[in-house]
Coordinates of C-alpha atoms and ligand atoms in Angstrom, one line a residue:
Chain A
M1 CA 15.6 34.2 18.4
S2 CA 12.6 33.1 16.3
S3 CA 10.7 35.5 14.1
V4 CA 7.1 36.0 15.1
H5 CA 6.2 36.7 11.5
V6 CA 7.8 33.2 10.4
N7 CA 5.8 31.5 13.1
R8 CA 2.7 33.1 11.9
I9 CA 3.4 32.0 8.3
I10 CA 3.9 28.5 9.6
D11 CA 0.9 28.4 11.7
R12 CA -1.1 29.4 8.7
H13 CA -0.1 26.6 6.6
G14 CA 0.2 24.0 9.5
A15 CA 3.5 22.8 10.8
E16 CA 3.9 19.7 8.5
R17 CA 6.0 18.5 5.9
A18 CA 3.7 19.1 3.1
S19 CA 3.7 23.0 4.0
L20 CA 7.3 23.5 3.2
I21 CA 7.0 25.0 -0.3
P22 CA 4.1 27.4 0.6
V23 CA 5.9 28.5 3.8
L24 CA 9.2 29.2 1.9
Q25 CA 7.2 31.0 -0.9
D26 CA 5.4 33.2 1.7
I27 CA 8.8 33.9 3.5
Q28 CA 10.1 34.8 0.1
D29 CA 7.2 37.2 -0.9
D30 CA 7.4 39.1 2.4
Y31 CA 11.2 39.4 3.0
N32 CA 12.4 39.0 -0.8
W33 CA 14.7 36.3 0.3
I34 CA 15.2 33.6 2.8
S35 CA 17.8 34.2 5.5
E36 CA 19.6 31.4 7.4
P37 CA 17.8 32.1 10.9
H38 CA 14.3 31.8 8.8
L39 CA 15.3 28.7 7.1
R40 CA 16.4 27.1 10.3
Q41 CA 13.1 28.1 12.0
V42 CA 11.3 26.5 9.1
A43 CA 13.2 23.2 9.5
D44 CA 12.8 23.2 13.4
R45 CA 9.2 23.9 13.3
L46 CA 8.3 21.5 10.5
G47 CA 10.5 18.8 12.1
L48 CA 12.7 18.5 8.9
P49 CA 16.5 18.2 8.6
L50 CA 18.2 21.5 7.7
S51 CA 19.9 19.6 4.9
E52 CA 16.6 18.9 3.2
V53 CA 15.0 22.3 3.7
Y54 CA 18.2 23.9 2.3
G55 CA 18.2 21.6 -0.7
V56 CA 14.5 22.6 -1.5
A57 CA 15.1 26.2 -1.0
S58 CA 18.2 26.1 -3.2
F59 CA 16.5 24.3 -5.8
Y60 CA 13.9 26.8 -6.9
R61 CA 14.6 29.9 -8.8
A62 CA 11.7 31.6 -7.1
L63 CA 13.3 31.3 -3.8
S64 CA 16.4 33.3 -3.1
L65 CA 19.0 32.4 -0.2
E66 CA 20.5 35.8 -0.8
P67 CA 19.2 39.3 -0.1
R68 CA 17.3 40.6 -2.9
G69 CA 16.3 44.1 -3.8
K70 CA 12.8 45.3 -3.5
T71 CA 12.1 45.3 -7.1
L72 CA 13.4 42.4 -9.3
I73 CA 14.4 43.2 -12.8
R74 CA 14.5 40.3 -15.1
V75 CA 15.9 40.4 -18.5
C76 CA 15.0 37.4 -20.8
K77 CA 17.7 35.9 -22.5
G78 CA 15.8 33.0 -24.1
T79 CA 16.7 32.2 -27.8
A80 CA 13.9 34.7 -29.0
C81 CA 14.9 37.5 -26.6
H82 CA 18.6 36.9 -27.3
V83 CA 18.5 37.1 -31.0
R84 CA 16.5 40.3 -30.7
G85 CA 19.3 41.9 -28.8
A86 CA 18.8 41.1 -25.1
Q87 CA 22.5 41.3 -24.4
L88 CA 22.6 44.9 -25.2
I89 CA 19.4 45.5 -22.8
Q90 CA 21.3 43.6 -20.1
E91 CA 24.4 45.7 -20.6
E92 CA 22.6 48.8 -20.6
L93 CA 20.7 47.9 -17.3
E94 CA 23.9 46.8 -15.7
R95 CA 25.3 50.2 -16.5
Q96 CA 22.2 52.1 -15.1
L97 CA 22.2 50.2 -12.0
G98 CA 25.8 49.8 -11.5
I99 CA 25.5 45.9 -10.9
Q100 CA 26.2 42.8 -12.8
A101 CA 23.3 40.3 -13.6
G102 CA 22.6 38.4 -10.5
G103 CA 23.6 41.5 -8.2
T104 CA 21.7 43.8 -6.1
T105 CA 22.1 47.5 -5.8
E106 CA 23.5 48.8 -2.4
D107 CA 20.3 50.6 -1.6
M108 CA 18.6 47.2 -1.8
A109 CA 16.2 48.8 -4.4
Y110 CA 16.9 46.4 -7.4
T111 CA 18.1 43.0 -8.2
L112 CA 19.0 42.5 -11.7
E113 CA 18.5 38.9 -12.9
V114 CA 18.9 37.1 -16.4
V115 CA 16.1 34.5 -17.1
N116 CA 15.8 31.9 -20.1
C117 CA 12.4 32.4 -21.7
V118 CA 9.5 33.7 -19.8
G119 CA 6.9 32.2 -22.5
A120 CA 6.3 35.5 -24.3
C121 CA 8.7 35.2 -27.2
G122 CA 6.2 36.9 -29.4
M123 CA 7.0 40.1 -27.6
A124 CA 10.7 39.6 -27.5
P125 CA 12.9 41.1 -26.2
V126 CA 11.0 41.0 -22.9
V127 CA 12.0 42.7 -19.6
I128 CA 10.1 42.2 -16.4
V129 CA 10.2 44.9 -13.8
G130 CA 8.4 43.6 -10.6
D131 CA 5.4 42.0 -12.0
K132 CA 5.2 44.4 -15.1
Y133 CA 6.1 42.8 -18.6
F134 CA 7.8 45.4 -20.9
P135 CA 7.6 44.0 -24.6
G136 CA 9.8 44.8 -27.5
V137 CA 12.2 46.7 -25.3
K138 CA 15.1 48.8 -27.1
P139 CA 18.3 49.4 -25.3
H140 CA 17.8 53.1 -24.9
R141 CA 14.3 52.4 -23.4
A142 CA 15.9 50.0 -21.0
K143 CA 17.3 53.1 -19.4
K144 CA 13.9 54.6 -19.1
L145 CA 12.5 51.4 -17.3
V146 CA 14.7 52.1 -14.3
Q147 CA 14.1 56.0 -14.4
T148 CA 10.3 55.6 -14.5
E149 CA 10.6 53.2 -11.7
R150 CA 12.8 55.6 -9.7
D151 CA 10.5 58.5 -10.3
E152 CA 7.5 56.4 -9.1
E153 CA 9.1 56.0 -5.8
Chain B
M1 CA 11.2 -18.0 -12.8
Q2 CA 13.7 -18.6 -15.8
L3 CA 15.1 -15.8 -18.1
T4 CA 18.3 -15.7 -20.3
I5 CA 21.1 -13.3 -19.8
D6 CA 23.6 -13.1 -22.7
D7 CA 22.1 -16.4 -23.9
K8 CA 22.7 -18.1 -20.6
Q9 CA 19.8 -19.8 -18.8
V10 CA 19.2 -18.2 -15.3
T11 CA 16.9 -18.7 -12.5
A12 CA 15.6 -15.7 -10.6
E13 CA 13.3 -14.9 -7.9
Q14 CA 10.1 -12.7 -7.8
G15 CA 11.2 -9.0 -7.1
Q16 CA 14.8 -9.5 -8.1
T17 CA 16.1 -6.7 -10.3
L18 CA 18.0 -7.7 -13.6
L19 CA 21.3 -6.5 -11.9
E20 CA 20.6 -8.8 -8.9
V21 CA 20.0 -11.9 -11.1
A22 CA 23.1 -11.1 -13.3
R23 CA 25.4 -10.6 -10.2
A24 CA 24.0 -13.8 -8.7
H25 CA 25.2 -15.7 -11.9
D26 CA 28.5 -13.8 -12.1
I27 CA 27.5 -11.9 -15.1
P28 CA 29.3 -8.5 -15.0
I29 CA 27.3 -5.4 -15.5
P30 CA 29.1 -1.9 -14.7
T31 CA 27.4 0.2 -12.1
L32 CA 28.2 3.5 -10.3
C33 CA 25.0 4.7 -8.5
Y34 CA 24.2 1.3 -7.3
H35 CA 25.0 -0.1 -3.7
E36 CA 23.4 -3.2 -2.3
S37 CA 22.5 -1.7 1.0
L38 CA 20.5 1.2 -0.7
E39 CA 17.4 1.5 -2.7
A40 CA 18.4 1.7 -6.4
R41 CA 17.7 4.9 -8.0
G42 CA 18.8 4.5 -11.7
S43 CA 20.4 7.6 -12.0
C44 CA 23.9 7.0 -13.8
R45 CA 22.5 4.7 -16.5
L46 CA 25.7 2.7 -16.7
C47 CA 24.0 -0.5 -15.9
L48 CA 21.8 -0.4 -19.1
V49 CA 20.8 -3.6 -20.7
E50 CA 18.7 -4.6 -23.7
I51 CA 15.6 -6.5 -23.1
R52 CA 13.4 -8.7 -25.6
K53 CA 10.3 -10.9 -25.2
P54 CA 9.9 -13.9 -27.3
K55 CA 6.1 -13.2 -27.5
W56 CA 6.6 -9.7 -28.9
P57 CA 8.9 -10.4 -32.0
G58 CA 11.0 -7.4 -33.0
W59 CA 10.3 -5.4 -29.8
K60 CA 13.2 -4.4 -27.7
R61 CA 14.1 -1.9 -25.0
L62 CA 17.0 -0.6 -23.1
V63 CA 16.5 -0.4 -19.4
A64 CA 18.5 0.2 -16.2
S65 CA 19.2 -3.2 -14.8
C66 CA 19.6 -1.9 -11.3
V67 CA 15.8 -1.0 -11.1
Y68 CA 14.2 -3.3 -13.8
P69 CA 12.4 -6.3 -12.2
A70 CA 13.1 -9.8 -13.6
E71 CA 10.3 -11.3 -15.6
E72 CA 9.7 -14.9 -16.8
G73 CA 11.2 -15.6 -20.2
L74 CA 13.0 -12.1 -20.7
E75 CA 15.7 -12.2 -23.0
V76 CA 18.5 -9.9 -21.6
R77 CA 21.7 -8.8 -23.2
T78 CA 24.3 -6.9 -21.3
A79 CA 26.8 -5.8 -23.9
T80 CA 25.6 -5.2 -27.4
E81 CA 27.3 -3.0 -29.6
E82 CA 24.6 -0.5 -29.0
I83 CA 24.9 -0.7 -25.3
V84 CA 28.7 -0.4 -25.2
G85 CA 28.5 2.6 -27.6
I86 CA 26.0 4.4 -25.0
R87 CA 28.2 3.5 -22.0
K88 CA 31.2 5.0 -23.7
T89 CA 29.4 8.3 -24.2
L90 CA 28.2 8.1 -20.5
I91 CA 31.8 7.4 -19.3
D92 CA 33.2 10.1 -21.5
L93 CA 31.0 12.6 -20.1
L94 CA 31.7 11.4 -16.5
L95 CA 35.5 11.7 -17.4
A96 CA 34.7 15.3 -18.5
R97 CA 33.5 15.9 -15.1
C98 CA 36.1 14.2 -13.1
P99 CA 39.2 14.0 -15.3
K100 CA 41.5 13.2 -12.5
N101 CA 39.3 10.8 -10.4
P102 CA 41.2 7.5 -10.2
E103 CA 38.0 5.4 -10.2
I104 CA 36.6 7.3 -13.2
V105 CA 39.9 7.2 -15.1
E106 CA 40.2 3.3 -14.5
L107 CA 36.6 2.6 -15.7
A108 CA 37.1 4.8 -18.7
R109 CA 40.3 3.0 -19.4
A110 CA 38.4 -0.4 -19.4
Y111 CA 36.3 1.2 -22.2
G112 CA 39.4 2.3 -24.2
I113 CA 39.0 6.0 -23.5
E114 CA 42.2 7.7 -22.4
Q115 CA 40.9 11.2 -22.8
T116 CA 37.6 12.8 -22.6
S117 CA 36.3 14.2 -26.0
Y118 CA 34.2 16.8 -24.1
A119 CA 35.2 20.1 -22.7
V120 CA 36.5 20.0 -19.2
L121 CA 35.2 22.9 -17.0
D122 CA 37.0 22.2 -13.7
A123 CA 39.6 19.4 -13.6
T124 CA 39.5 19.2 -9.9
R125 CA 36.1 17.7 -9.8
Q126 CA 35.9 14.3 -8.0
C127 CA 32.1 14.1 -7.4
I128 CA 29.6 12.7 -9.9
L129 CA 26.5 13.8 -8.0
C130 CA 25.2 10.2 -7.7
G131 CA 23.6 11.0 -4.3
Q132 CA 24.7 7.7 -2.8
C133 CA 26.3 9.4 0.2
V134 CA 23.0 11.6 0.9
R135 CA 20.9 8.6 0.8
V136 CA 23.0 6.3 3.1
C137 CA 23.2 9.3 5.6
E138 CA 19.5 9.8 5.6
D139 CA 18.0 6.3 4.9
I140 CA 20.5 4.0 6.7
I141 CA 22.1 6.2 9.3
G142 CA 19.3 8.6 10.0
A143 CA 21.5 11.7 10.4
S144 CA 20.4 13.8 7.2
A145 CA 23.7 15.7 7.5
I146 CA 24.3 16.4 3.9
G147 CA 22.1 17.0 1.0
M148 CA 22.0 17.9 -2.8
Y149 CA 21.9 21.6 -3.4
G150 CA 21.2 23.9 -6.3
R151 CA 20.2 22.6 -9.6
G152 CA 21.5 21.9 -13.1
A153 CA 25.3 22.6 -13.8
G154 CA 25.5 24.3 -10.3
K155 CA 24.4 21.3 -8.3
K156 CA 26.5 20.3 -5.4
V157 CA 26.5 17.7 -2.4
G158 CA 27.4 18.8 1.1
P159 CA 26.2 20.3 4.1
A160 CA 23.7 23.4 4.2
Y161 CA 25.3 26.6 3.5
G162 CA 28.8 24.9 3.0
K163 CA 29.3 25.2 6.7
A164 CA 30.0 22.3 9.0
A165 CA 27.5 19.4 8.8
E166 CA 25.9 19.9 12.2
T167 CA 24.1 16.5 12.5
C168 CA 27.2 14.6 11.1
I169 CA 28.0 11.7 13.7
G170 CA 31.3 11.0 11.8
C171 CA 30.3 7.4 11.1
G172 CA 32.0 7.3 7.7
A173 CA 29.0 5.5 6.0
C174 CA 29.1 8.2 3.2
A175 CA 32.8 7.5 2.5
F176 CA 32.1 3.8 2.3
V177 CA 29.4 4.1 -0.2
C178 CA 30.8 6.8 -2.5
P179 CA 31.9 5.1 -6.1
T180 CA 34.6 7.6 -6.7
R181 CA 36.1 7.7 -3.2
C182 CA 36.0 11.4 -3.0
I183 CA 35.0 11.6 0.7
Q184 CA 38.0 11.4 2.9
V185 CA 37.8 10.3 6.4
I186 CA 41.1 11.0 8.1
D187 CA 42.0 9.4 11.5
E188 CA 44.9 10.8 13.4
G189 CA 45.5 9.7 16.9
L190 CA 42.1 10.1 18.5
T191 CA 40.8 12.7 16.0
R192 CA 38.7 11.9 13.0
R193 CA 38.4 14.5 10.2
I194 CA 36.0 14.6 7.2
P195 CA 37.1 17.7 5.4
R196 CA 34.6 17.6 2.7
W197 CA 31.8 18.1 5.3
N198 CA 33.9 20.4 7.6
V199 CA 33.7 18.3 10.5
E200 CA 36.1 16.9 13.2
F201 CA 35.3 14.4 15.9
E202 CA 36.9 12.9 19.1
L203 CA 37.5 9.1 18.5
V204 CA 36.9 6.8 21.5
P205 CA 39.5 4.1 22.0
C206 CA 38.8 0.4 22.5
R207 CA 38.4 -0.3 26.2
I208 CA 40.7 -3.5 25.7
C209 CA 43.2 -2.6 23.0
G210 CA 43.1 1.1 22.8
K211 CA 42.6 1.1 18.9
P212 CA 39.9 3.7 18.0
V213 CA 36.4 2.3 17.7
S214 CA 34.4 5.1 16.2
T215 CA 33.7 8.9 17.2
R216 CA 32.1 9.8 20.4
K217 CA 29.2 11.3 18.6
H218 CA 28.4 8.1 16.7
I219 CA 28.7 5.8 19.7
D220 CA 26.3 8.3 21.6
F221 CA 23.9 8.1 18.7
V222 CA 24.0 4.3 18.6
R223 CA 23.5 4.2 22.3
G224 CA 20.3 6.1 22.0
R225 CA 18.9 3.5 19.8
V226 CA 20.2 0.0 21.1
S227 CA 20.3 -1.5 24.5
A228 CA 24.0 -2.0 24.7
G229 CA 26.3 -0.7 27.3
P230 CA 29.8 1.0 26.9
E231 CA 31.4 -2.5 27.5
V232 CA 30.0 -3.4 23.9
L233 CA 29.9 -0.1 22.2
E234 CA 33.4 1.0 23.1
T235 CA 35.0 -2.2 22.4
C236 CA 36.3 -2.8 18.9
S237 CA 35.1 -5.5 16.8
D238 CA 38.2 -7.5 17.0
C239 CA 38.2 -7.5 20.9
L240 CA 34.5 -8.3 20.8
R241 CA 35.0 -11.2 18.7
A242 CA 38.0 -12.5 20.8
Y243 CA 35.8 -12.0 23.9
Y244 CA 32.8 -13.7 22.7
G245 CA 34.8 -16.5 21.0
A246 CA 36.5 -17.4 24.3
K247 CA 33.1 -17.1 26.2
V248 CA 31.6 -19.5 23.8
A249 CA 34.7 -22.0 24.2
A250 CA 34.5 -21.8 27.9
E251 CA 30.6 -21.8 28.4
G252 CA 29.3 -23.5 25.3
H253 CA 27.1 -20.3 24.5
M254 CA 27.1 -16.5 24.4
Ligands
SF4_301 S1 29.8 10.6 8.3 FE1 28.4 12.2 8.7 S2 27.6 12.9 6.7 FE2 28.7 10.7 6.4 S3 27.1 9.2 6.6 FE3 27.8 9.4 8.7 S4 26.5 11.0 9.6 FE4 26.1 11.1 7.5
SF4_302 S1 30.4 12.3 -3.0 FE1 30.6 10.3 -3.8 S2 28.6 9.3 -3.2 FE2 28.3 11.6 -2.7 S3 27.3 12.1 -4.8 FE3 29.5 12.6 -5.0 S4 30.2 10.7 -5.9 FE4 28.1 10.3 -5.1
FES303 S1 12.9 33.9 -25.2 FE1 12.1 35.6 -24.2 S2 10.1 35.1 -23.8 FE2 10.8 33.4 -24.8
FES304 S1 23.7 1.5 -11.4 FE1 23.4 3.6 -11.8 S2 21.6 3.6 -13.2 FE2 21.9 1.4 -12.3

């Protein structure tokens, strides 16, 4: 069964090799991850070997081959953020969400990820919730980040 | 054109790489990611050599000989102290990656390294991620059954999703080019297995002697591309040679 939505994404970019990355990005945006059937559909329609499409999809950090939660929480653990206590923030978020870094909550609401430098070292330590950047985060505020998000739901 | 390799005067043709010129003159240069049937990629850096140009005194560079084209008048050195030192570091790192792989262990010994000086993360690893298996499968065979996945330290070679390599035809070309011989092709009776790619195939026996020729899938794959019938495709190379030999002897032509 091929997905109508994925077909539409492919039609929008054109069923050709050069469309591979924009197509994968759009699938990622719309579903928060790229499932195996979707990846196969892309390979089929663009006429590319599955091995190649899988290679590309597994290379980029922005693309996920595992289900991701609705909101992605990224804790920066680059050098600047690390020395300003990112480890404690990570641990606090892991406790709050009940998952390990890299994991997704059971209700598919959150995925917690550790990243290395997001180019905002002056604001270290940085946490990014969805597309909002939070500068100078303190561990006790890390707790609040999740709570505010939850309240906004 | 003329150039020197290790002070020996050698002749090269336009378009030849330094490695090809050296090999043509029996000058040894170690390689891991090079295979004459594949386009060179210059990824292992083991084949590195020093080049100098007489018209630029004092200038020198270290280049990968498998990708560097021969040039008129170039002075090439294949084993200076500096080069051997760099090669040792590279081999030491490879040994840390594959501490038990016989090919790598042997290479390390040849450079006087018994044990790696780096941390070993996983002693069972056998693959150096040179990508030759992927390239032969894609560029020469045309099956594209395997690929390089992930990035950085987590990079892997294999079929998508770690499942069975669906488009693999069981030709064994990947095993043939693998420099660490870490892809096993196991033939038992009329079954071929390549456990690394999670695949199993039926082998076709030679119509004359019964010895396995290749996999059914490989033969069907070839049949789709060449105009040869089963009497050729399903006969092993020894019997084919004997058949054509006898034919030429009797009729004077094939
Ligand atoms: S055996 Fe399979 S994976 Fe290896 S080169 Fe042949 S088709 Fe490709
Ligand atoms: S399996 Fe062999 S050929 Fe393939 S990348 Fe690893 S070492 Fe290279
Ligand atoms: S280290 Fe965190 S933004 Fe640079
Ligand atoms: S043989 Fe590997 S870089 Fe040249």
